Structure formats: structure tokens, C-alpha cells
Tab-separated table of C-alpha atoms in Angstrom:
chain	number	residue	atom	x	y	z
A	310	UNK	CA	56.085	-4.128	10.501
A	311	UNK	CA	55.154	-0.642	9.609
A	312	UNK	CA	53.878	-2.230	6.661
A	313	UNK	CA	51.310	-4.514	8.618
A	314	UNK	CA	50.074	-1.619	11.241
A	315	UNK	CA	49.486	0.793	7.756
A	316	UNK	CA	46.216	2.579	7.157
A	317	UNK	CA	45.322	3.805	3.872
A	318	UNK	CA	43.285	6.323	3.655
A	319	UNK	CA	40.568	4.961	1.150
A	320	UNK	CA	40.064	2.128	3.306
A	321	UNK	CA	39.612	4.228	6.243
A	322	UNK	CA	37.125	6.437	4.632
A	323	UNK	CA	35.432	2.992	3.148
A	324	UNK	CA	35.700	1.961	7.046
A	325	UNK	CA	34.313	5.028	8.589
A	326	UNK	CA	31.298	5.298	6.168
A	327	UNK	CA	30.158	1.442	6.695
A	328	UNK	CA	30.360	2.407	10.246
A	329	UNK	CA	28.205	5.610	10.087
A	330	UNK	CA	25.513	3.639	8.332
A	331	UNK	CA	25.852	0.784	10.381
A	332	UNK	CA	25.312	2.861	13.920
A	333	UNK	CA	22.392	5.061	11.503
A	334	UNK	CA	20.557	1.548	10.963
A	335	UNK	CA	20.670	0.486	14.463
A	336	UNK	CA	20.177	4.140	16.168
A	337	UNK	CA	17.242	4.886	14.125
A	338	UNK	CA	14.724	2.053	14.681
A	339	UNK	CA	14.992	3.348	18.714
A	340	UNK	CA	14.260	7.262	17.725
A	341	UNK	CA	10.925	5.821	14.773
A	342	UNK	CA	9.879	3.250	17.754
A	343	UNK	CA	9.998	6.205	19.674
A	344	UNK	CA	8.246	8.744	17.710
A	345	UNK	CA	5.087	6.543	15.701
A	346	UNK	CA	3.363	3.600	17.008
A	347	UNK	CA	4.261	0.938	15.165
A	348	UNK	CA	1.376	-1.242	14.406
A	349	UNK	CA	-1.051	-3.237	12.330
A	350	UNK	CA	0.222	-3.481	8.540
A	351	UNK	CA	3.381	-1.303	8.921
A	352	UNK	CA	4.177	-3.735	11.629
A	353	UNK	CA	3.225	-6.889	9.861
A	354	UNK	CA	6.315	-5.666	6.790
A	355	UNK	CA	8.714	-4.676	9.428
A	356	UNK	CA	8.455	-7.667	11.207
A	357	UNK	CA	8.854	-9.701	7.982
A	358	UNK	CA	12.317	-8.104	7.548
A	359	UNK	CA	14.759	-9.443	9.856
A	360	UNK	CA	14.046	-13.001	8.292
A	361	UNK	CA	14.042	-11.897	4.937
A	362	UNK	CA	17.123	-9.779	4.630
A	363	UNK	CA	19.037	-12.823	6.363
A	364	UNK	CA	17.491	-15.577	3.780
A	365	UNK	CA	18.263	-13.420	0.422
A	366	UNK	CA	22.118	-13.228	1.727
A	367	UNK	CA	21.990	-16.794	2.620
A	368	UNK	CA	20.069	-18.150	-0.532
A	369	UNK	CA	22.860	-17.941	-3.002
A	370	UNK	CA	25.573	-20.369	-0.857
A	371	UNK	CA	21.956	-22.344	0.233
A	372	UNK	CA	21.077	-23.498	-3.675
A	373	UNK	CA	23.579	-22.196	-5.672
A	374	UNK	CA	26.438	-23.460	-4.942
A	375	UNK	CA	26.015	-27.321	-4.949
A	376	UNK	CA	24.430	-30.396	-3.187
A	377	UNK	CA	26.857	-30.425	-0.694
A	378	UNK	CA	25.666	-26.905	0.956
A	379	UNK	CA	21.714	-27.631	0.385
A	380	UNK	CA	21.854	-30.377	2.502
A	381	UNK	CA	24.463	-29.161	4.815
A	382	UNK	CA	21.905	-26.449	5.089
A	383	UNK	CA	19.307	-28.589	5.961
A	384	UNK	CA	21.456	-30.461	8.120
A	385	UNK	CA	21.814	-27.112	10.082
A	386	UNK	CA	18.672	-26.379	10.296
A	387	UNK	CA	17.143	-29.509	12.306
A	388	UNK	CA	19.729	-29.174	14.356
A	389	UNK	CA	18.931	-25.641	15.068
A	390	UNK	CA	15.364	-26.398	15.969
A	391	UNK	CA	16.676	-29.344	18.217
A	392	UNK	CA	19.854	-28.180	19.597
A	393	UNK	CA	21.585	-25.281	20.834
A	394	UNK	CA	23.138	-22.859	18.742
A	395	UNK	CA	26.271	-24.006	19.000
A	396	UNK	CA	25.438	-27.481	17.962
A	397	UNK	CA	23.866	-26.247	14.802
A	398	UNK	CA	26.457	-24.121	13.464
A	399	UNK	CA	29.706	-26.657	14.314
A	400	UNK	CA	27.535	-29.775	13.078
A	401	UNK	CA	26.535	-28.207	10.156
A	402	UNK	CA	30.212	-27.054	9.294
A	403	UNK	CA	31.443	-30.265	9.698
A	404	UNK	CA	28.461	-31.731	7.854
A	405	UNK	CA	29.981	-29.248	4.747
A	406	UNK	CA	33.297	-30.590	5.003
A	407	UNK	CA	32.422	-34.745	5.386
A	408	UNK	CA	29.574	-34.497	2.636
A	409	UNK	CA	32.160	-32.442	-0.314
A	410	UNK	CA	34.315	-35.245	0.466
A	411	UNK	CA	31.630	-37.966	-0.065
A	412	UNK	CA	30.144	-35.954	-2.960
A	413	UNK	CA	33.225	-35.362	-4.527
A	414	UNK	CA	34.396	-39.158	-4.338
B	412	UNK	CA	22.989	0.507	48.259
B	413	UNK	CA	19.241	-0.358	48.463
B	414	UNK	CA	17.292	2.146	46.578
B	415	UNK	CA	20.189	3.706	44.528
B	416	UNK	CA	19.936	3.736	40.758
B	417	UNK	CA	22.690	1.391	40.629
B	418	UNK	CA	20.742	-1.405	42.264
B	419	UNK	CA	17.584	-0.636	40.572
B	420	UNK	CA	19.411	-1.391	37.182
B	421	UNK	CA	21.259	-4.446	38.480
B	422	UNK	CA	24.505	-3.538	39.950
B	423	UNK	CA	25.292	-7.182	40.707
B	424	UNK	CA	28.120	-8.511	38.412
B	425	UNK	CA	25.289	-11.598	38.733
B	426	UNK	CA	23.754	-9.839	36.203
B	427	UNK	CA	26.598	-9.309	33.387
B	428	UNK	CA	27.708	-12.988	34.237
B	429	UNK	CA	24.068	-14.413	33.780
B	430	UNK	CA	23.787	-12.568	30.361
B	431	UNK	CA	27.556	-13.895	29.841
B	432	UNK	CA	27.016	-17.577	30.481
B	433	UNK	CA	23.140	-17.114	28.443
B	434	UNK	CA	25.226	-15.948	25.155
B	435	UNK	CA	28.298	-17.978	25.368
B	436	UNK	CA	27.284	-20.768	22.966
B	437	UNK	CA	26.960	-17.809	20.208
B	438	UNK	CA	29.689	-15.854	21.232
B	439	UNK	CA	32.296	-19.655	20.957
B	440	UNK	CA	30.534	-19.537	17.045
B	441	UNK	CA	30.937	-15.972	16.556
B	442	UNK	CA	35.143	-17.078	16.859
B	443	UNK	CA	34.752	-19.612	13.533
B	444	UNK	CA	32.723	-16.944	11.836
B	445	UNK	CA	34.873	-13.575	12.694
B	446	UNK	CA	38.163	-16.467	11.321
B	447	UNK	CA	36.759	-16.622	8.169
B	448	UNK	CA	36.146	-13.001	7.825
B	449	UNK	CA	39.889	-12.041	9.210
B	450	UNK	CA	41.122	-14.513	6.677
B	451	UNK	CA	38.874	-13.194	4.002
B	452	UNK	CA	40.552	-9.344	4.762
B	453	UNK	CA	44.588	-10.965	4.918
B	454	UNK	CA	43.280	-12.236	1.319
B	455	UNK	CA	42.239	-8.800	0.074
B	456	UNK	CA	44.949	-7.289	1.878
B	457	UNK	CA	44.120	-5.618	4.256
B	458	UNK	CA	46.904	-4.477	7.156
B	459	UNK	CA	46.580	-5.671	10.953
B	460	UNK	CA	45.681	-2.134	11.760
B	461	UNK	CA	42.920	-1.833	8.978
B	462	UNK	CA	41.009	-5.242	9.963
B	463	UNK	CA	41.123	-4.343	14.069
B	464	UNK	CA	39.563	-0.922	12.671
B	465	UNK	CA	37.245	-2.558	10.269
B	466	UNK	CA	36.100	-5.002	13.039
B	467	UNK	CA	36.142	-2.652	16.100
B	468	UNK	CA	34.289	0.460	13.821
B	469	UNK	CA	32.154	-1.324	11.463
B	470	UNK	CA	30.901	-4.519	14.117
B	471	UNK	CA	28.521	-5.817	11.558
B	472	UNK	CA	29.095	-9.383	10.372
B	473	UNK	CA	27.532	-9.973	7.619
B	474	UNK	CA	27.781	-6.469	6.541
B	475	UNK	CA	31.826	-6.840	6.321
B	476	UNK	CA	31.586	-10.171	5.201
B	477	UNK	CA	29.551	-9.170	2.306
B	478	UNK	CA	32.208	-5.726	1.704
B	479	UNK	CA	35.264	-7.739	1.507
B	480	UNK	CA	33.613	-9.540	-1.286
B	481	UNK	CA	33.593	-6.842	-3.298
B	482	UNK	CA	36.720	-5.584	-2.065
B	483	UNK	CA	38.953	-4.642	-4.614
B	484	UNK	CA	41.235	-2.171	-6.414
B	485	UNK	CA	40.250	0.628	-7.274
B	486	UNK	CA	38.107	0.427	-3.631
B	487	UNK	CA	34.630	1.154	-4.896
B	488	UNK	CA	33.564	2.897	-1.562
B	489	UNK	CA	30.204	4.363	-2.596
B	490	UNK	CA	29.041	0.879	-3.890
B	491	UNK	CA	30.432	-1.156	-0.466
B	492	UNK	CA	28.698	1.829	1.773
B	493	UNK	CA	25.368	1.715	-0.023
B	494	UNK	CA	25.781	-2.254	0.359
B	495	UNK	CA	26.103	-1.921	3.827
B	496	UNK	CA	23.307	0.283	4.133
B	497	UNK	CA	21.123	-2.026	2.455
B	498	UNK	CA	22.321	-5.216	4.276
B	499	UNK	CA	21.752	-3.895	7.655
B	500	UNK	CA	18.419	-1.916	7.368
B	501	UNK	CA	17.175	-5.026	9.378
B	502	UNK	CA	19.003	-3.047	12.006
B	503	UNK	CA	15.835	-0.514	11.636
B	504	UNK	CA	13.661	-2.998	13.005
B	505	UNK	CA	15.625	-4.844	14.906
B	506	UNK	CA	16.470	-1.275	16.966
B	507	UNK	CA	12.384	-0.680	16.883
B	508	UNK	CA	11.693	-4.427	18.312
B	509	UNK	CA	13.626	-3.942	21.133
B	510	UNK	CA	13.030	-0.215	21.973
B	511	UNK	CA	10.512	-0.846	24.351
B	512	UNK	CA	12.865	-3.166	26.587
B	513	UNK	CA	15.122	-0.728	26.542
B	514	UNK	CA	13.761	2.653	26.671
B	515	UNK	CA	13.437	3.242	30.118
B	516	UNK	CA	17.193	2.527	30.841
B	517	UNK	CA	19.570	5.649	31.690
B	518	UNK	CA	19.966	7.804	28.170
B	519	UNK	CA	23.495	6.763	27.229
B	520	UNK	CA	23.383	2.965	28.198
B	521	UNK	CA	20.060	2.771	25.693
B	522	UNK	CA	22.373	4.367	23.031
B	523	UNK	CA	25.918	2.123	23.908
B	524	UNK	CA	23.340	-0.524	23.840
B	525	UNK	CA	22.271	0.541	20.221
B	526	UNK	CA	25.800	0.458	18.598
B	527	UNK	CA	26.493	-2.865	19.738
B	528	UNK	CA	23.079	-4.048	18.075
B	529	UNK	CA	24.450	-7.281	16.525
B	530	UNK	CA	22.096	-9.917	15.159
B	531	UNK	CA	23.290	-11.939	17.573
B	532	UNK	CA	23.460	-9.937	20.400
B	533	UNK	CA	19.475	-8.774	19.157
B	534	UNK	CA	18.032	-11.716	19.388
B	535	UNK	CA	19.697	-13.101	22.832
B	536	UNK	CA	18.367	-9.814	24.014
B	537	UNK	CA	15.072	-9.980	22.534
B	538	UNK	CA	14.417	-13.410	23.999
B	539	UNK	CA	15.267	-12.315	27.407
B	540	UNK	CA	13.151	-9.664	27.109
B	541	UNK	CA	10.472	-11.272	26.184
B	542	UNK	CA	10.965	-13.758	29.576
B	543	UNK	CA	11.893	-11.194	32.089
B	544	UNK	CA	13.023	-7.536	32.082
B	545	UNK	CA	16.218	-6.751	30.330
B	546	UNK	CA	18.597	-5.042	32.476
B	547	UNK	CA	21.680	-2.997	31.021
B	548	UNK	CA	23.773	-5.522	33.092
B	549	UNK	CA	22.927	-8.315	31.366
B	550	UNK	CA	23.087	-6.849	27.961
B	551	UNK	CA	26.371	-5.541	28.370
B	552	UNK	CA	27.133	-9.012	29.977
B	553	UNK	CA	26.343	-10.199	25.932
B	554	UNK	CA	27.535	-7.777	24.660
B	555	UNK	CA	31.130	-7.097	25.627
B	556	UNK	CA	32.366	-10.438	25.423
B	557	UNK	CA	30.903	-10.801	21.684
B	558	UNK	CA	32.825	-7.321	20.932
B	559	UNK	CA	35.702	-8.667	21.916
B	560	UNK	CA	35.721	-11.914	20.528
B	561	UNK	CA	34.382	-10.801	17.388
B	562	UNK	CA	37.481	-8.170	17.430
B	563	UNK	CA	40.355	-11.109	18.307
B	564	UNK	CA	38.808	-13.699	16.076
B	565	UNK	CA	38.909	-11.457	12.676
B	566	UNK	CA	42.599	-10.429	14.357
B	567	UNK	CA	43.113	-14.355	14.642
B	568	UNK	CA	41.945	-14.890	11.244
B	569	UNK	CA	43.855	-12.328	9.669
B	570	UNK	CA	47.283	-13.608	11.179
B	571	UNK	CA	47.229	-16.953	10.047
B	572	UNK	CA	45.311	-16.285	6.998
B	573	UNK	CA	47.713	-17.308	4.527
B	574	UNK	CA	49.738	-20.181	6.852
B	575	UNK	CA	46.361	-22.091	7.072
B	576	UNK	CA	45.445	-22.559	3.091
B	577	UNK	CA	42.343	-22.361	1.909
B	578	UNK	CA	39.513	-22.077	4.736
B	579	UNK	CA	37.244	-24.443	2.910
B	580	UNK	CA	39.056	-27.331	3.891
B	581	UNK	CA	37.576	-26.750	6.976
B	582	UNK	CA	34.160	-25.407	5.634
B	583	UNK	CA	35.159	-22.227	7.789
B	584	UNK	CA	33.317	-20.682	4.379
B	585	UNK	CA	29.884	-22.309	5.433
B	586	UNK	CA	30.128	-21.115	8.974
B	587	UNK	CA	28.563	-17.682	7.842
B	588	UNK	CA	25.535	-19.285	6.191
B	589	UNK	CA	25.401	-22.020	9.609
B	590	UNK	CA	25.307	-19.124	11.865
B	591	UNK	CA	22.175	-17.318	10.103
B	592	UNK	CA	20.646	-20.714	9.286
B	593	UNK	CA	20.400	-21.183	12.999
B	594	UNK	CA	19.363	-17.521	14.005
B	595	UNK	CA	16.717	-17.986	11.101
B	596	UNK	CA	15.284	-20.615	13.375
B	597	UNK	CA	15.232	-18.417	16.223
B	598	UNK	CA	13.735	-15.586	14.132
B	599	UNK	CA	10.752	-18.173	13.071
B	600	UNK	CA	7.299	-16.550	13.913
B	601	UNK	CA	5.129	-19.295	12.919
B	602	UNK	CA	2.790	-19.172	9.932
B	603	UNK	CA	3.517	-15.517	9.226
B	604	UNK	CA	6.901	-16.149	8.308
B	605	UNK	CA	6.158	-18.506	5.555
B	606	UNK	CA	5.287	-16.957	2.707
B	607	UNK	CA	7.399	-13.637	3.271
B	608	UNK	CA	10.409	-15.813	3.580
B	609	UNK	CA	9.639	-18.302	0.659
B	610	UNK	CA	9.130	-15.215	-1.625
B	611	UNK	CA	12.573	-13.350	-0.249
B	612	UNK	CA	14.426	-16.852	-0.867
B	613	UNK	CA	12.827	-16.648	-4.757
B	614	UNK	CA	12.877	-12.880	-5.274
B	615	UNK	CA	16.972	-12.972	-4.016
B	616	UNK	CA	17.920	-16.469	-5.808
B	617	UNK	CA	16.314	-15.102	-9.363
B	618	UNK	CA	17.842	-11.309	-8.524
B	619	UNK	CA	21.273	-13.131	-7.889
B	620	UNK	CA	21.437	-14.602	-11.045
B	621	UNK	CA	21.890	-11.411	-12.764
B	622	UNK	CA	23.031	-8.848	-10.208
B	623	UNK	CA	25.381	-9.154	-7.165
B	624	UNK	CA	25.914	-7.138	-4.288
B	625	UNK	CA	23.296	-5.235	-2.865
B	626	UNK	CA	20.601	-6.097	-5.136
B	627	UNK	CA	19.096	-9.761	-4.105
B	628	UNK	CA	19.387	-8.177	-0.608
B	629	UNK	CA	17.846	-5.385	-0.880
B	630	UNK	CA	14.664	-6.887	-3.330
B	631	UNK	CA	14.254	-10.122	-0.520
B	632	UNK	CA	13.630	-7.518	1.493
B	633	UNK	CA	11.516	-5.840	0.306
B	634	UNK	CA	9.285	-8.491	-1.711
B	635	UNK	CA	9.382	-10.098	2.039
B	636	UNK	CA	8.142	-7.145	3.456
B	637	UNK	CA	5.482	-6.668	0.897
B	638	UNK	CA	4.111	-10.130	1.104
B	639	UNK	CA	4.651	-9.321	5.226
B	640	UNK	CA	1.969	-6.506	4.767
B	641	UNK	CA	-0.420	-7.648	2.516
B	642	UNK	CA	-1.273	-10.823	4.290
B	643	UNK	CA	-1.659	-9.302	7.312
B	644	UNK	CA	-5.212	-8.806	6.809
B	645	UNK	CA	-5.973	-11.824	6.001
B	646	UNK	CA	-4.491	-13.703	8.429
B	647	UNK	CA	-5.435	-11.602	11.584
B	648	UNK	CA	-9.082	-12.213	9.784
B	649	UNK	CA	-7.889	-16.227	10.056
B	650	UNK	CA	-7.063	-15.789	13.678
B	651	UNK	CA	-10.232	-13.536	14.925
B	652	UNK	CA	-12.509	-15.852	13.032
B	653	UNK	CA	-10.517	-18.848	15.300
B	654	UNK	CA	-10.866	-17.217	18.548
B	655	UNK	CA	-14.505	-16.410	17.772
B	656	UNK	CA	-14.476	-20.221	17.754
B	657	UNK	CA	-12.980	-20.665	20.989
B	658	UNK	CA	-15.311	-17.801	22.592
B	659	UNK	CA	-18.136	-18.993	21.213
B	660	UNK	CA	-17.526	-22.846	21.810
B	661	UNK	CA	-16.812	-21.666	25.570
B	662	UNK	CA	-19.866	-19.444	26.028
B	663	UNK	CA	-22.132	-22.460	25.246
B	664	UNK	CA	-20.398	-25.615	27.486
């Protein structure tokens, strides 16, 4: 039991720095937003972020993994533009699962 | 009550339960996704105590998801804190987008607001922002309940890491690519988003062949950004030269 509620130190100190930058990230953009004007081309990159960061983490399991997760991803996508959330992300996990079966077979 | 600053920021539990109710379908997908991650930490070891820390301190989905992947022994901390840096500098922007919804609020509920800044929680926000004023009500009404399931899911998924086998089975390792899939959709801007996301899908699938981690993060980015910028010009001079269409069609009927 003691074993399971344990905190080693190194992890803490891995925990406590991912946090710090985590809370720097999200605190900042409030205190620029508040200090410059955000606008024209400066805004045009920023904006283009967001969508970016979340597309280069994606990409890899998206086309580089195998058929079944390109069209699963595809899958997840109409539904996203058609359904709720919800919809989107169960249907295209189960869409994952029946199509490595079928792909496999 | 009328009057008070209580009232004036929507002291009505209407409020928290309206923002609640809005965020529930992502907060039921959050569960499948915080599983996987819980189940990811049980697999790199991590105690009980450790992943309700790592969950409760950190709050940053992908960002953990991402660190327990490179989880390992000897714990390369500088390496997973950088990565985390890198991975949620969207946060920058994401903090700047929806400063001006939130800036007006009482000091310390604009900066409990900020920690809990979520992708998810962001863009449920953001949308109801752009509809109809944000009030610190409703965002804590999103917020809270995605905390806490994000906490007891990981918890969840830690517990019966090892009794359930291997999460693919259940494609509980797609569920983190599903759940950005579908708040890529939401994130769509129209033609501006093409070409910044087509080159931060190329840029990160050529950087990835070579270099984990960080890297293909961190170059989508910033290719995306780059290509954000530069065609800004050209298409606000796309869109003027369209409206002087519209004005001009209008001044002569």
C-alpha cells in the first residue's frame, strides 16, 4: 500500500516543472493580450497556432501508423462536422477497433 | 441581491449548470481519453499518488500524454519539461484569444480561470463567448466538472491498467487523436486555415521521421505560423478586393 501512495522525488520535480510551464503558457497569453494589441500579421501566425500545434501531434498516429487510423481519422472527422462531439470521438474509436479487425482479416 | 457584484457576475447556480450541461458531451470523452492516459502511467509505473499529482498539477492532456511517452529510467526531466513547454505554447494564444472575454471579471477568478485553460475547456469557452458574454459562472460550470473527471478517469485508468490488457483492443489508444480530430473541426477558420495546417501536417510528418518528441511539434508550429503570417496579406487583399465588389455592385442597383 505504501508502495502504491509513494512519491519519488524525480517524478515530483518532473511533475512540478511540467506544471510551472503549463500554468506559464496559459497565464501569459492574458498578461501579452493585455499589454500589446494583437493585430494584423502577428495575429494572422498566432491564430494559425492552435490548429497547427494540434495537427503535428496528431499527424504521426493520422498517416503513420496504418490504413486502419487514416480512415478512422477521416471517419472522425465527418462526423465531427456533422455531429456532436461526442459522436465523433466514440464513432471514430469504434470505427479503429471494427476496421483493424477487417483490415487485419 | 439586485445590484451586488454577485448578481452582476451570475450568482445563479443557472449559470454553472448551463455551462455544465453545454460541456458535458466533452467532459463524458474526456473519461475514455484521461483512461488511456492513467493506463499509460500504471504502464510506466507510476504510483496512485504520483498519477492523482501528475493529473491534478500538470492538467494538460496532451502534454502528459505526450511525457509518459518518453517516460523512462533514468527520468529525463529537462527533455519532458522542455516538451511540455513546446506542446502547450498554443496555451499562449489560446490565453490571448480569450483575454478579452475575460478581462473584466474579478482579478483572481480571471487567473483560476487561466490555470484551468484546457483545450477543451478553451474552446467551449471561446464559443460562448463569441454568442453571449462569458460569465465566471458558467466557466467554472465547464470547468470543474472536466477537473474532476479528468482527475478520476486517469485514477480509473491507472487502477485497472494492468487487469484490462492492452487498451487497443478497445482503440482506447485512438481516443487521443479522435478527441483533437474533432476539436480540429471546431478550431476550423475557413480558408485561412488551409494552407497553415496542410504545411504543419507536412513539416511534423517529415520532422517525425527523424526526430521524436518535441521536435515535429514544435516545427508544425511554427512552419504553421509562418505560412499563418505571410498570407495574411494576401488574403485580406482577396477579401477587400471582394467587398469592394459588394460595395460597389450595391452603390449602382
Amino acid at each position: 500500500m505504501s508502495e502504491m501512495l509513494s512519491v519519488d522525488p524525480y517524478v515530483f520535480l518532473a511533475i512540478i516543472g511540467m506544471a510551472f510551464v503549463t500554468i506559464l503558457t496559459r497565464v501569459s497569453g492574458f498578461v501579452l493580450a493585455r499589454s500589446f494589441a494583437i493585430e494584423g500579421r502577428t495575429k494572422a501566425a498566432l491564430e494559425a497556432v492552435p490548429g497547427s500545434v494540434l495537427i503535428a501531434i496528431i499527424v504521426p498516429t493520422v498517416f503513420a501508423t496504418g490504413p486502419a487510423e487514416t480512415i478512422a481519422s477521416l471517419i472522425t472527422l465527418i462526423l465531427a462536422s456533422r455531429l456532436p462531439f461526442i459522436f465523433a470521438v466514440f464513432g471514430g474509436v469504434g470505427s479503429v477497433v471494427v476496421l483493424r479487425i477487417l483490415l487485419a482479416g | 441581491m439586485t445590484g451586488s457584484k454577485l448578481s452582476q457576475y451570475g450568482s445563479s447556480g443557472n449559470q454553472f449548470y448551463l455551462g455544465a450541461a453545454t460541456s458535458l458531451p466533452i467532459t463524458l470523452s474526456i473519461f475514455a481519453v484521461g483512461m488511456v492516459v492513467g493506463v499509460l502511467a500504471a504502464e510506466k509505473g507510476l504510483t496512485f499518488t504520483e498519477t492523482f499529482l501528475f493529473s491534478a498539477l500538470v492538467f494538460a492532456g496532451s502534454a502528459q500524454f505526450i511525457a509518459l511517452e518518453m517516460w523512462g529510467t533514468p527520468l529525463a526531466i529537462s527533455v519532458i519539461v522542455f516538451t511540455t513547454l513546446i506542446v502547450n505554447l498554443r496555451h499562449i494564444l489560446m490565453s490571448a484569444a480569450i483575454t478579452p472575454a475575460i478581462y473584466h471579471w474579478p482579478k483572481q477568478y480571471s487567473f483560476i480561470a487561466l490555470l484551468f485553460l484546457a483545450d477543451e475547456i478553451w474552446a467551449v469557452a471561446l464559443t460562448r463567448a463569441q454568442r453571449t458574454e462569458l460569465r465566471p459562472s458558467f466557466y467554472f460550470g465547464i470547468a470543474l466538472p472536466f477537473y474532476l473527471t479528468w482527475i478520476t478517469s486517469t485514477l480509473t485508468g491507472h487502477a485497472i491498467g494492468r487487469s484490462i490488457g492492452d487498451p487497443a483492443q478497445f482503440g482506447a489508444d485512438f481516443a487521443f487523436t479522435a478527441v483533437f480530430l474533432a476539436l480540429l473541426v471546431g478550431l476550423w477558420n475557413g480558408r485561412s486555415s488551409v494552407l497553415p495546417w496542410i504545411t504543419a501536417a507536412l513539416t511534423a510528418l517529415a520532422v517525425d521521421t527523424t526526430w521524436h518528441g518535441p521536435w515535429p511539434i514544435l516545427v508544425g508550429a511554427l512552419s504553421g505560423a509562418i505560412v499563418g503570417a505571410s498570407q495574411y496579406g494576401f488574403l485580406k487583399a482577396k477579401y477587400a478586393a471582394v467587398s469592394e465588389d459588394i460595395a460597389s455592385d450595391q452603390e449602382s442597383s
